[in-house]
Amino acid sequence: MAAGGDHGSPDSYRSPLASRYASPEMCFVFSDRYKFRTWRQLWLWLAEAEQTLGLPITDEQIQEMKSNLDNIDFKMAAEEEKRLRHDVMAHVHTFGHCCPKAAGIIHLGATSCYVGDNTDLIILRNALDLLLPKLARVISRLADFAKERASLPTLGFTHFQPAQLTTVGKRCCLWIQDLCMDLQNLKRVRDDLRFRGVKGTTGTQASFLQLFEGDDHKVEQLDKMVTGKAGFKRAFIITGQTYTRKVDIEILSVLASLGASVHKICTDIRLLANLKEMEEPFEKQQIGSSAMPYKRNPMRSERCCSLARHLMTLVVDPLQTASVQWFERTLDDSANRRICLAEAFLTADTILNTLQNISEGLVVYPKVIERRIRQELPFMATENIIMAMVKAGGSRQDCHEKIRVLSQQAASVVKQEGGDNDLIERIQADAYFSPIHSQLDHLLDPSSFTGRASQQVQRFLEEEVYPLLKPYESVMKVKAELCL
């Protein structure tokens, strides 16, 4: 049995993030095969650069390494690690076993973090490259939704109590704005990523300076060459044994912030589902409850909230890790980072896939929304009614008192009797308001209570959202697929 158990067996624990939720492409980026293949690629790049700069490495050795990048004997590596208690040296030996001619120059001058940290940075970069278009697609789907419903009035809520009207599209733009900030932050941390490079055991490059007999220029060239081969524009000038763990804080902070955005959005959707104003997609054969067959539970939104909470907590790990890295490095970062970095990206991947699925199938019920507006709008319209009465020659104070009395009577019907709000019927039945009876339909038109909501939606989408999405146009048609 492999160390840690047989993860392909139903008798062994498997992370639900990999087995149930995250996409195959994100799982692959954090897989053992991708990790250890990248280690071998880094050893090859180092050997190529060292050869170019004059070290006695032959073309035959280089070719042997190239031919065995994918020839990984995972069983042998596991046995070597169990014997040596050192993962990097286990793979140095395993690679050397299938590259006997190159075995003596593999890992030449390097420290474990040459492969470990540089691979982590490559993985983080590639994982961010997977998340960025997924987040862009979520924003795009919600933008379509907001545009289509930019003028549809709906009851606003503050403190989850009825407030002034807004529109369905304007409320959606609140969600989009947060996600746009997340997209910008993800792009920033991706573009700010730097390679650790070729630095040696404590970051001084002493081993490479010795290899090149004190030639500073060749050591700098070696660092630049390997950095370029790995696809990075910049490398850290200053490192200890590792790249600064502040990088992990930066990335997981952005992912935690994304988690907060998604949690807010999906909580809103869950509350609107309870009000029967909006629902997430519900498949034809989907079951909402094993006991109550009529149930249509918002399970996708609930999943997003559940996983978003986990994502938000993970930033604590790199914060603590960075704070306790003594001097040039301590190894108590390693086991923690194996867990938190992968889990953060797999979790973010899952909630974005799920939120895209939700946003592609959101259902709105305008009649339910209209009914709720009718229940609350009479109270909101009282100021407009007072102004209309004053224009018709009435007294503002007399009208205010009349409406105060009628409003309390209507509120009593709603709260004490469970009836509908009949304030408008009471106003229509009161002769005092006869001068404006013909205006009541106009005064109660919901669209007159939404302010500039529709114009705000249009301007926001055109000026802020669509320009931000332009770099991702080529991937916008990809549909979201849920694993389970």
Short mmCIF file of C-alpha atoms in Angstrom, two decimals:
data_model
loop_
_atom_site.label_atom_id
_atom_site.label_comp_id
_atom_site.label_asym_id
_atom_site.label_seq_id
_atom_site.Cartn_x
_atom_site.Cartn_y
_atom_site.Cartn_z
CA MET A 1 0.00 0.00 0.00
CA ALA A 2 1.30 3.43 -0.90
CA ALA A 3 2.12 5.88 1.88
CA GLY A 4 -1.05 7.49 3.17
CA GLY A 5 -3.33 4.75 1.89
CA ASP A 6 -4.71 3.70 -1.49
CA HIS A 7 -6.59 6.81 -2.58
CA GLY A 8 -8.28 5.03 -5.46
CA SER A 9 -9.92 2.54 -3.13
CA PRO A 10 -13.41 2.98 -1.62
CA ASP A 11 -11.84 1.78 1.63
CA SER A 12 -9.61 4.85 1.88
CA TYR A 13 -10.44 8.51 2.43
CA ARG A 14 -10.49 10.69 -0.66
CA SER A 15 -10.87 14.45 -0.65
CA PRO A 16 -14.38 15.37 -1.85
CA LEU A 17 -12.83 18.36 -3.60
CA ALA A 18 -11.14 16.00 -6.04
CA SER A 19 -13.62 13.11 -6.06
CA ARG A 20 -16.88 15.12 -6.18
CA TYR A 21 -16.47 18.76 -6.99
CA ALA A 22 -13.45 20.24 -8.77
CA SER A 23 -12.89 20.10 -12.52
CA PRO A 24 -10.55 17.52 -14.09
CA GLU A 25 -8.28 20.28 -15.40
CA MET A 26 -7.77 21.84 -11.95
CA CYS A 27 -7.27 18.44 -10.34
CA PHE A 28 -4.59 17.65 -12.93
CA VAL A 29 -2.65 20.84 -12.19
CA PHE A 30 -2.34 19.73 -8.56
CA SER A 31 -1.73 16.06 -9.39
CA ASP A 32 1.40 14.10 -8.55
CA ARG A 33 2.03 13.48 -12.24
CA TYR A 34 2.02 17.18 -13.10
CA LYS A 35 4.14 18.06 -10.05
CA PHE A 36 6.87 15.48 -10.55
CA ARG A 37 6.93 15.87 -14.31
CA THR A 38 7.56 19.60 -13.68
CA TRP A 39 10.39 18.70 -11.31
CA ARG A 40 12.02 16.76 -14.13
CA GLN A 41 11.43 19.62 -16.55
CA LEU A 42 13.15 22.00 -14.12
CA TRP A 43 16.13 19.64 -13.84
CA LEU A 44 16.31 19.53 -17.63
CA TRP A 45 16.14 23.34 -17.94
CA LEU A 46 18.88 23.69 -15.35
CA ALA A 47 21.13 21.19 -17.15
CA GLU A 48 20.52 22.86 -20.54
CA ALA A 49 21.38 26.28 -19.14
CA GLU A 50 24.45 24.97 -17.32
CA GLN A 51 25.64 23.29 -20.54
CA THR A 52 25.10 26.49 -22.54
CA LEU A 53 27.19 28.42 -20.00
CA GLY A 54 30.08 26.00 -20.26
CA LEU A 55 29.68 23.21 -17.71
CA PRO A 56 30.74 19.74 -18.94
CA ILE A 57 27.28 18.35 -19.68
CA THR A 58 26.90 16.37 -22.90
CA ASP A 59 24.17 16.43 -25.52
CA GLU A 60 23.67 12.74 -24.84
CA GLN A 61 22.88 13.45 -21.18
CA ILE A 62 20.45 16.21 -22.15
CA GLN A 63 18.70 13.96 -24.66
CA GLU A 64 18.42 11.15 -22.12
CA MET A 65 16.70 13.52 -19.67
CA LYS A 66 14.34 14.80 -22.38
CA SER A 67 13.37 11.26 -23.34
CA ASN A 68 12.39 10.35 -19.78
CA LEU A 69 10.40 13.37 -18.61
CA ASP A 70 7.19 11.33 -18.55
CA ASN A 71 8.75 8.00 -17.62
CA ILE A 72 8.03 8.30 -13.89
CA ASP A 73 8.13 5.17 -11.75
CA PHE A 74 5.86 6.31 -8.93
CA LYS A 75 6.24 3.03 -7.04
CA MET A 76 10.01 3.33 -7.01
CA ALA A 77 9.79 6.98 -5.94
CA ALA A 78 7.51 6.06 -3.03
CA GLU A 79 9.89 3.31 -1.93
CA GLU A 80 12.88 5.65 -2.18
CA GLU A 81 11.11 8.32 -0.16
CA LYS A 82 10.21 5.81 2.54
CA ARG A 83 13.87 4.79 2.69
CA LEU A 84 15.42 8.28 2.47
CA ARG A 85 12.66 10.34 4.16
CA HIS A 86 13.31 13.01 1.53
CA ASP A 87 10.93 13.51 -1.37
CA VAL A 88 13.28 15.45 -3.66
CA MET A 89 16.19 13.02 -3.31
CA ALA A 90 13.77 10.14 -3.85
CA HIS A 91 12.86 11.60 -7.23
CA VAL A 92 16.48 12.49 -8.04
CA HIS A 93 17.29 8.78 -7.64
CA THR A 94 14.18 7.69 -9.55
CA PHE A 95 14.98 10.02 -12.45
CA GLY A 96 18.61 8.94 -12.37
CA HIS A 97 17.58 5.28 -12.52
CA CYS A 98 15.99 5.77 -15.96
CA CYS A 99 18.71 8.25 -17.01
CA PRO A 100 21.93 6.46 -15.99
CA LYS A 101 24.17 8.60 -18.20
CA ALA A 102 22.69 11.85 -16.84
CA ALA A 103 22.34 10.66 -13.22
CA GLY A 104 25.50 12.43 -12.09
CA ILE A 105 24.44 15.91 -13.29
CA ILE A 106 20.77 15.88 -12.25
CA HIS A 107 20.11 18.58 -9.61
CA LEU A 108 23.66 19.94 -10.07
CA GLY A 109 24.19 22.92 -7.73
CA ALA A 110 20.53 23.00 -6.73
CA THR A 111 18.67 22.74 -3.46
CA SER A 112 15.31 21.04 -2.89
CA CYS A 113 13.47 24.35 -3.21
CA TYR A 114 14.80 24.74 -6.73
CA VAL A 115 12.30 22.11 -7.84
CA GLY A 116 9.82 22.44 -4.95
CA ASP A 117 9.24 26.19 -4.90
CA ASN A 118 9.65 26.79 -8.61
CA THR A 119 7.14 24.04 -9.32
CA ASP A 120 4.73 25.56 -6.84
CA LEU A 121 5.00 28.91 -8.61
CA ILE A 122 4.39 27.28 -12.00
CA ILE A 123 1.36 25.46 -10.56
CA LEU A 124 0.00 28.64 -8.94
CA ARG A 125 0.40 30.52 -12.22
CA ASN A 126 -1.33 27.81 -14.23
CA ALA A 127 -4.11 27.44 -11.64
CA LEU A 128 -4.75 31.18 -11.79
CA ASP A 129 -4.87 30.90 -15.58
CA LEU A 130 -7.64 28.32 -15.17
CA LEU A 131 -9.64 30.43 -12.73
CA LEU A 132 -9.52 33.73 -14.63
CA PRO A 133 -11.66 32.69 -17.65
CA LYS A 134 -14.07 30.82 -15.37
CA LEU A 135 -14.68 33.94 -13.31
CA ALA A 136 -14.98 36.00 -16.50
CA ARG A 137 -17.68 33.63 -17.78
CA VAL A 138 -19.66 33.94 -14.55
CA ILE A 139 -19.52 37.73 -14.87
CA SER A 140 -20.57 37.51 -18.52
CA ARG A 141 -23.59 35.30 -17.75
CA LEU A 142 -24.71 37.60 -14.94
CA ALA A 143 -24.20 40.63 -17.20
CA ASP A 144 -26.57 39.10 -19.75
CA PHE A 145 -29.07 38.47 -16.95
CA ALA A 146 -28.75 42.04 -15.64
CA LYS A 147 -29.11 43.60 -19.08
CA GLU A 148 -32.27 41.63 -19.85
CA ARG A 149 -33.88 42.64 -16.53
CA ALA A 150 -32.43 46.12 -16.13
CA SER A 151 -35.90 47.70 -15.95
CA LEU A 152 -37.84 45.00 -14.09
CA PRO A 153 -38.91 46.58 -10.77
CA THR A 154 -38.47 44.58 -7.60
CA LEU A 155 -38.75 45.29 -3.91
CA GLY A 156 -35.46 46.32 -2.37
CA PHE A 157 -34.45 45.11 1.07
CA THR A 158 -32.33 46.71 3.76
CA HIS A 159 -31.92 44.68 6.98
CA PHE A 160 -34.01 42.15 4.99
CA GLN A 161 -36.94 44.49 5.59
CA PRO A 162 -38.90 46.04 2.70
CA ALA A 163 -37.21 49.18 1.37
CA GLN A 164 -37.49 51.33 -1.75
CA LEU A 165 -37.79 49.63 -5.12
CA THR A 166 -34.82 48.71 -7.25
CA THR A 167 -34.70 46.51 -10.36
CA VAL A 168 -33.74 42.86 -10.76
CA GLY A 169 -30.93 43.88 -13.09
CA LYS A 170 -29.59 46.56 -10.74
CA ARG A 171 -29.47 44.08 -7.84
CA CYS A 172 -27.55 41.66 -10.08
CA CYS A 173 -25.05 44.44 -10.80
CA LEU A 174 -24.23 44.54 -7.09
CA TRP A 175 -23.09 40.94 -7.50
CA ILE A 176 -21.24 41.65 -10.73
CA GLN A 177 -19.36 44.60 -9.28
CA ASP A 178 -17.90 42.44 -6.49
CA LEU A 179 -16.89 39.75 -8.98
CA CYS A 180 -15.25 42.34 -11.24
CA MET A 181 -13.10 43.41 -8.30
CA ASP A 182 -12.19 39.75 -7.77
CA LEU A 183 -11.29 39.37 -11.45
CA GLN A 184 -9.01 42.40 -11.31
CA ASN A 185 -7.35 41.12 -8.14
CA LEU A 186 -6.82 37.63 -9.58
CA LYS A 187 -5.24 39.15 -12.68
CA ARG A 188 -3.02 41.36 -10.52
CA VAL A 189 -1.64 38.52 -8.40
CA ARG A 190 -1.15 36.39 -11.50
CA ASP A 191 0.80 39.15 -13.26
CA ASP A 192 2.81 39.91 -10.11
CA LEU A 193 4.05 36.32 -9.76
CA ARG A 194 7.82 36.01 -9.90
CA PHE A 195 9.96 32.90 -10.28
CA ARG A 196 12.17 31.79 -7.39
CA GLY A 197 14.83 30.94 -9.91
CA VAL A 198 18.27 29.46 -9.31
CA LYS A 199 19.33 30.60 -5.84
CA GLY A 200 20.93 27.78 -3.84
CA THR A 201 20.43 26.69 -0.25
CA THR A 202 20.07 30.07 1.50
CA GLY A 203 19.43 32.25 -1.53
CA THR A 204 23.02 33.42 -1.98
CA GLN A 205 23.74 31.39 -5.16
CA ALA A 206 27.02 30.28 -3.55
CA SER A 207 26.92 26.77 -5.04
CA PHE A 208 26.47 28.13 -8.56
CA LEU A 209 29.20 30.71 -8.05
CA GLN A 210 31.50 27.81 -7.16
CA LEU A 211 30.38 25.79 -10.20
CA PHE A 212 31.22 28.72 -12.48
CA GLU A 213 34.48 29.48 -10.66
CA GLY A 214 33.41 32.86 -9.32
CA ASP A 215 31.89 34.17 -12.58
CA ASP A 216 29.06 36.45 -11.37
CA HIS A 217 27.83 37.09 -14.89
CA LYS A 218 27.34 33.41 -15.65
CA VAL A 219 25.41 32.87 -12.41
CA GLU A 220 23.11 35.76 -13.29
CA GLN A 221 22.71 34.42 -16.82
CA LEU A 222 21.87 30.97 -15.45
CA ASP A 223 19.11 32.46 -13.29
CA LYS A 224 17.70 34.46 -16.22
CA MET A 225 17.85 31.55 -18.65
CA VAL A 226 15.96 29.12 -16.40
CA THR A 227 13.44 31.82 -15.50
CA GLY A 228 12.77 32.42 -19.20
CA LYS A 229 12.48 28.70 -19.96
CA ALA A 230 9.80 28.46 -17.24
CA GLY A 231 7.80 31.23 -18.91
CA PHE A 232 8.34 33.91 -16.25
CA LYS A 233 9.38 37.47 -17.08
CA ARG A 234 10.91 38.13 -13.66
CA ALA A 235 12.54 36.25 -10.81
CA PHE A 236 13.06 37.30 -7.22
CA ILE A 237 16.40 38.97 -6.63
CA ILE A 238 16.16 38.25 -2.92
CA THR A 239 15.14 34.88 -1.47
CA GLY A 240 16.02 32.78 1.50
CA GLN A 241 15.91 29.09 0.79
CA THR A 242 12.30 29.61 -0.35
CA TYR A 243 10.43 32.37 -2.11
CA THR A 244 8.78 34.59 0.48
CA ARG A 245 5.63 32.99 1.83
CA LYS A 246 3.95 36.39 1.56
CA VAL A 247 3.21 35.33 -2.01
CA ASP A 248 0.93 32.58 -0.71
CA ILE A 249 -0.82 35.12 1.52
CA GLU A 250 -1.43 37.41 -1.45
CA ILE A 251 -2.94 34.66 -3.57
CA LEU A 252 -5.11 33.05 -0.90
CA SER A 253 -6.32 36.47 0.26
CA VAL A 254 -7.66 37.12 -3.22
CA LEU A 255 -9.27 33.67 -3.32
CA ALA A 256 -10.80 34.25 0.13
CA SER A 257 -12.22 37.55 -1.11
CA LEU A 258 -13.72 35.70 -4.09
CA GLY A 259 -15.26 33.28 -1.59
CA ALA A 260 -16.89 36.18 0.24
CA SER A 261 -18.36 37.51 -3.00
CA VAL A 262 -19.78 34.14 -4.00
CA HIS A 263 -21.19 33.53 -0.52
CA LYS A 264 -23.06 36.87 -0.64
CA ILE A 265 -24.43 36.21 -4.13
CA CYS A 266 -25.61 32.70 -3.35
CA THR A 267 -27.12 33.78 -0.03
CA ASP A 268 -29.15 36.38 -1.90
CA ILE A 269 -30.30 33.72 -4.35
CA ARG A 270 -31.29 31.40 -1.48
CA LEU A 271 -33.32 34.17 0.17
CA LEU A 272 -35.01 35.05 -3.14
CA ALA A 273 -35.81 31.36 -3.64
CA ASN A 274 -37.60 31.40 -0.30
CA LEU A 275 -39.58 34.42 -1.48
CA LYS A 276 -40.32 32.51 -4.71
CA GLU A 277 -39.06 35.45 -6.77
CA MET A 278 -36.05 33.69 -8.26
CA GLU A 279 -34.71 30.13 -8.48
CA GLU A 280 -31.50 28.47 -9.50
CA PRO A 281 -31.76 25.77 -12.20
CA PHE A 282 -33.72 22.69 -11.17
CA GLU A 283 -33.31 19.65 -13.40
CA LYS A 284 -36.22 17.58 -14.63
CA GLN A 285 -35.40 14.51 -12.52
CA GLN A 286 -33.75 16.38 -9.65
CA ILE A 287 -35.01 15.52 -6.16
CA GLY A 288 -35.20 18.28 -3.57
CA SER A 289 -35.94 16.17 -0.52
CA SER A 290 -36.09 12.46 0.24
CA ALA A 291 -39.10 13.07 2.50
CA MET A 292 -40.89 16.03 0.88
CA PRO A 293 -41.32 15.48 -2.88
CA TYR A 294 -42.55 19.03 -3.51
CA LYS A 295 -39.29 20.62 -2.31
CA ARG A 296 -37.10 22.64 -4.70
CA ASN A 297 -34.08 23.31 -2.52
CA PRO A 298 -31.36 25.70 -3.80
CA MET A 299 -28.69 23.01 -3.42
CA ARG A 300 -26.22 24.59 -5.85
CA SER A 301 -26.27 27.90 -4.01
CA GLU A 302 -26.03 26.06 -0.70
CA ARG A 303 -22.98 24.17 -1.98
CA CYS A 304 -21.35 27.43 -3.02
CA CYS A 305 -21.96 28.94 0.42
CA SER A 306 -20.65 25.85 2.15
CA LEU A 307 -17.44 25.72 0.11
CA ALA A 308 -17.00 29.50 0.16
CA ARG A 309 -16.83 29.36 3.95
CA HIS A 310 -14.03 26.81 3.66
CA LEU A 311 -12.23 28.96 1.10
CA MET A 312 -12.41 32.03 3.31
CA THR A 313 -10.80 30.21 6.23
CA LEU A 314 -7.83 28.87 4.26
CA VAL A 315 -6.04 32.24 4.17
CA VAL A 316 -5.26 31.77 7.85
CA ASP A 317 -2.78 29.00 6.94
CA PRO A 318 -0.34 31.10 4.86
CA LEU A 319 -0.69 34.01 7.29
CA GLN A 320 0.51 31.79 10.11
CA THR A 321 3.12 30.05 7.96
CA ALA A 322 4.73 33.30 6.81
CA SER A 323 4.83 34.60 10.37
CA VAL A 324 6.81 31.62 11.69
CA GLN A 325 9.39 31.15 8.95
CA TRP A 326 12.60 31.48 10.99
CA PHE A 327 15.50 33.22 9.28
CA GLU A 328 16.14 31.68 5.83
CA ARG A 329 13.53 28.91 6.17
CA THR A 330 11.96 26.26 8.37
CA LEU A 331 10.30 23.11 7.07
CA ASP A 332 7.11 23.52 9.08
CA ASP A 333 5.66 25.26 6.03
CA SER A 334 5.75 22.15 3.85
CA ALA A 335 2.96 19.88 5.07
CA ASN A 336 0.63 22.83 5.59
CA ARG A 337 1.21 24.20 2.09
CA ARG A 338 0.60 20.80 0.48
CA ILE A 339 -2.94 21.03 1.82
CA CYS A 340 -3.98 24.70 1.83
CA LEU A 341 -2.73 25.76 -1.61
CA ALA A 342 -4.35 22.86 -3.45
CA GLU A 343 -7.57 23.07 -1.44
CA ALA A 344 -7.89 26.81 -2.05
CA PHE A 345 -7.70 26.41 -5.81
CA LEU A 346 -9.86 23.29 -5.99
CA THR A 347 -12.47 25.03 -3.84
CA ALA A 348 -12.39 28.22 -5.89
CA ASP A 349 -12.65 26.16 -9.07
CA THR A 350 -15.69 24.34 -7.71
CA ILE A 351 -17.61 27.43 -6.65
CA LEU A 352 -16.94 29.15 -9.97
CA ASN A 353 -18.07 26.12 -11.98
CA THR A 354 -21.18 25.90 -9.81
CA LEU A 355 -21.94 29.61 -9.94
CA GLN A 356 -21.60 29.60 -13.72
CA ASN A 357 -24.09 26.73 -13.84
CA ILE A 358 -26.46 28.73 -11.62
CA SER A 359 -26.08 31.93 -13.64
CA GLU A 360 -26.78 30.11 -16.90
CA GLY A 361 -30.17 28.93 -15.65
CA LEU A 362 -31.54 31.52 -13.22
CA VAL A 363 -35.34 31.68 -13.32
CA VAL A 364 -37.26 34.84 -12.39
CA TYR A 365 -40.96 34.94 -11.48
CA PRO A 366 -42.22 38.45 -12.40
CA LYS A 367 -45.78 37.81 -11.16
CA VAL A 368 -44.55 36.93 -7.67
CA ILE A 369 -42.33 40.02 -7.69
CA GLU A 370 -45.28 42.15 -8.83
CA ARG A 371 -47.50 40.80 -6.07
CA ARG A 372 -44.92 41.60 -3.38
CA ILE A 373 -44.54 45.11 -4.79
CA ARG A 374 -48.32 45.58 -4.60
CA GLN A 375 -48.22 44.60 -0.94
CA GLU A 376 -45.58 47.17 -0.02
CA LEU A 377 -45.88 49.91 -2.62
CA PRO A 378 -48.95 51.66 -1.13
CA PHE A 379 -46.93 52.70 1.94
CA MET A 380 -44.02 53.84 -0.22
CA ALA A 381 -46.34 55.87 -2.44
CA THR A 382 -47.81 57.94 0.40
CA GLU A 383 -45.36 60.80 -0.08
CA ASN A 384 -46.22 60.99 -3.78
CA ILE A 385 -49.92 60.97 -2.90
CA ILE A 386 -49.44 63.83 -0.43
CA MET A 387 -47.60 65.88 -3.07
CA ALA A 388 -50.38 65.25 -5.62
CA MET A 389 -53.04 66.34 -3.12
CA VAL A 390 -51.16 69.55 -2.34
CA LYS A 391 -50.92 70.29 -6.07
CA ALA A 392 -54.70 69.74 -6.28
CA GLY A 393 -55.25 72.38 -3.59
CA GLY A 394 -55.21 70.30 -0.40
CA SER A 395 -53.36 70.93 2.87
CA ARG A 396 -50.15 68.99 3.36
CA GLN A 397 -50.79 68.56 7.11
CA ASP A 398 -54.41 67.47 6.71
CA CYS A 399 -53.45 64.97 4.01
CA HIS A 400 -50.59 63.63 6.13
CA GLU A 401 -52.94 62.95 9.04
CA LYS A 402 -55.53 61.29 6.81
CA ILE A 403 -52.93 58.96 5.33
CA ARG A 404 -51.42 58.23 8.75
CA VAL A 405 -54.77 56.98 10.03
CA LEU A 406 -55.56 54.98 6.90
CA SER A 407 -52.05 53.47 6.85
CA GLN A 408 -52.35 52.22 10.40
CA GLN A 409 -55.73 50.67 9.59
CA ALA A 410 -54.24 48.94 6.52
CA ALA A 411 -51.23 47.75 8.52
CA SER A 412 -53.55 46.25 11.10
CA VAL A 413 -55.31 44.24 8.39
CA VAL A 414 -51.94 42.90 7.18
CA LYS A 415 -50.49 42.10 10.61
CA GLN A 416 -53.53 41.25 12.71
CA GLU A 417 -55.77 39.60 10.13
CA GLY A 418 -53.24 38.29 7.61
CA GLY A 419 -54.96 40.17 4.82
CA ASP A 420 -53.58 42.11 1.88
CA ASN A 421 -52.53 45.74 2.08
CA ASP A 422 -55.75 47.66 1.30
CA LEU A 423 -54.45 51.21 1.79
CA ILE A 424 -55.17 52.19 -1.81
CA GLU A 425 -58.72 50.84 -1.58
CA ARG A 426 -59.21 52.95 1.54
CA ILE A 427 -57.88 56.05 -0.24
CA GLN A 428 -60.17 55.34 -3.21
CA ALA A 429 -63.14 55.04 -0.85
CA ASP A 430 -62.36 58.31 0.96
CA ALA A 431 -63.99 61.36 -0.64
CA TYR A 432 -61.20 63.58 0.71
CA PHE A 433 -58.86 62.11 -1.94
CA SER A 434 -61.35 62.42 -4.82
CA PRO A 435 -59.23 65.15 -6.54
CA ILE A 436 -56.49 62.59 -7.25
CA HIS A 437 -58.44 59.35 -7.62
CA SER A 438 -57.82 59.42 -11.37
CA GLN A 439 -54.07 59.77 -10.79
CA LEU A 440 -53.63 56.79 -8.48
CA ASP A 441 -52.65 54.30 -11.19
CA HIS A 442 -49.92 56.65 -12.36
CA LEU A 443 -48.77 57.42 -8.82
CA LEU A 444 -48.49 53.66 -8.13
CA ASP A 445 -46.58 52.73 -11.30
CA PRO A 446 -43.62 50.69 -9.92
CA SER A 447 -41.27 51.95 -12.64
CA SER A 448 -41.57 55.47 -11.25
CA PHE A 449 -40.00 54.28 -7.97
CA THR A 450 -36.81 52.73 -9.36
CA GLY A 451 -34.92 55.97 -9.92
CA ARG A 452 -32.02 55.66 -12.37
CA ALA A 453 -31.58 51.93 -11.83
CA SER A 454 -31.91 50.91 -15.49
CA GLN A 455 -29.61 53.71 -16.67
CA GLN A 456 -27.05 52.70 -14.03
CA VAL A 457 -27.12 49.11 -15.27
CA GLN A 458 -26.52 50.15 -18.86
CA ARG A 459 -23.67 52.51 -17.99
CA PHE A 460 -22.03 50.03 -15.61
CA LEU A 461 -22.07 47.22 -18.14
CA GLU A 462 -20.79 49.38 -20.99
CA GLU A 463 -18.11 51.30 -19.10
CA GLU A 464 -16.82 48.79 -16.56
CA VAL A 465 -17.89 45.22 -17.27
CA TYR A 466 -17.59 44.68 -21.02
CA PRO A 467 -14.09 46.23 -21.28
CA LEU A 468 -12.92 44.00 -18.41
CA LEU A 469 -14.25 40.88 -20.17
CA LYS A 470 -12.75 41.66 -23.59
CA PRO A 471 -9.53 39.62 -23.11
CA TYR A 472 -11.66 36.53 -22.41
CA GLU A 473 -13.97 36.70 -25.45
CA SER A 474 -12.54 33.53 -27.00
CA VAL A 475 -13.58 31.34 -24.04
CA MET A 476 -17.01 32.78 -23.32
CA LYS A 477 -19.02 30.03 -25.02
CA VAL A 478 -17.79 27.24 -22.73
CA LYS A 479 -20.66 25.82 -20.66
CA ALA A 480 -20.32 24.87 -17.03
CA GLU A 481 -20.47 21.19 -16.10
CA LEU A 482 -21.00 19.99 -12.54
CA CYS A 483 -19.18 16.84 -11.47
CA LEU A 484 -21.87 15.94 -8.92
#
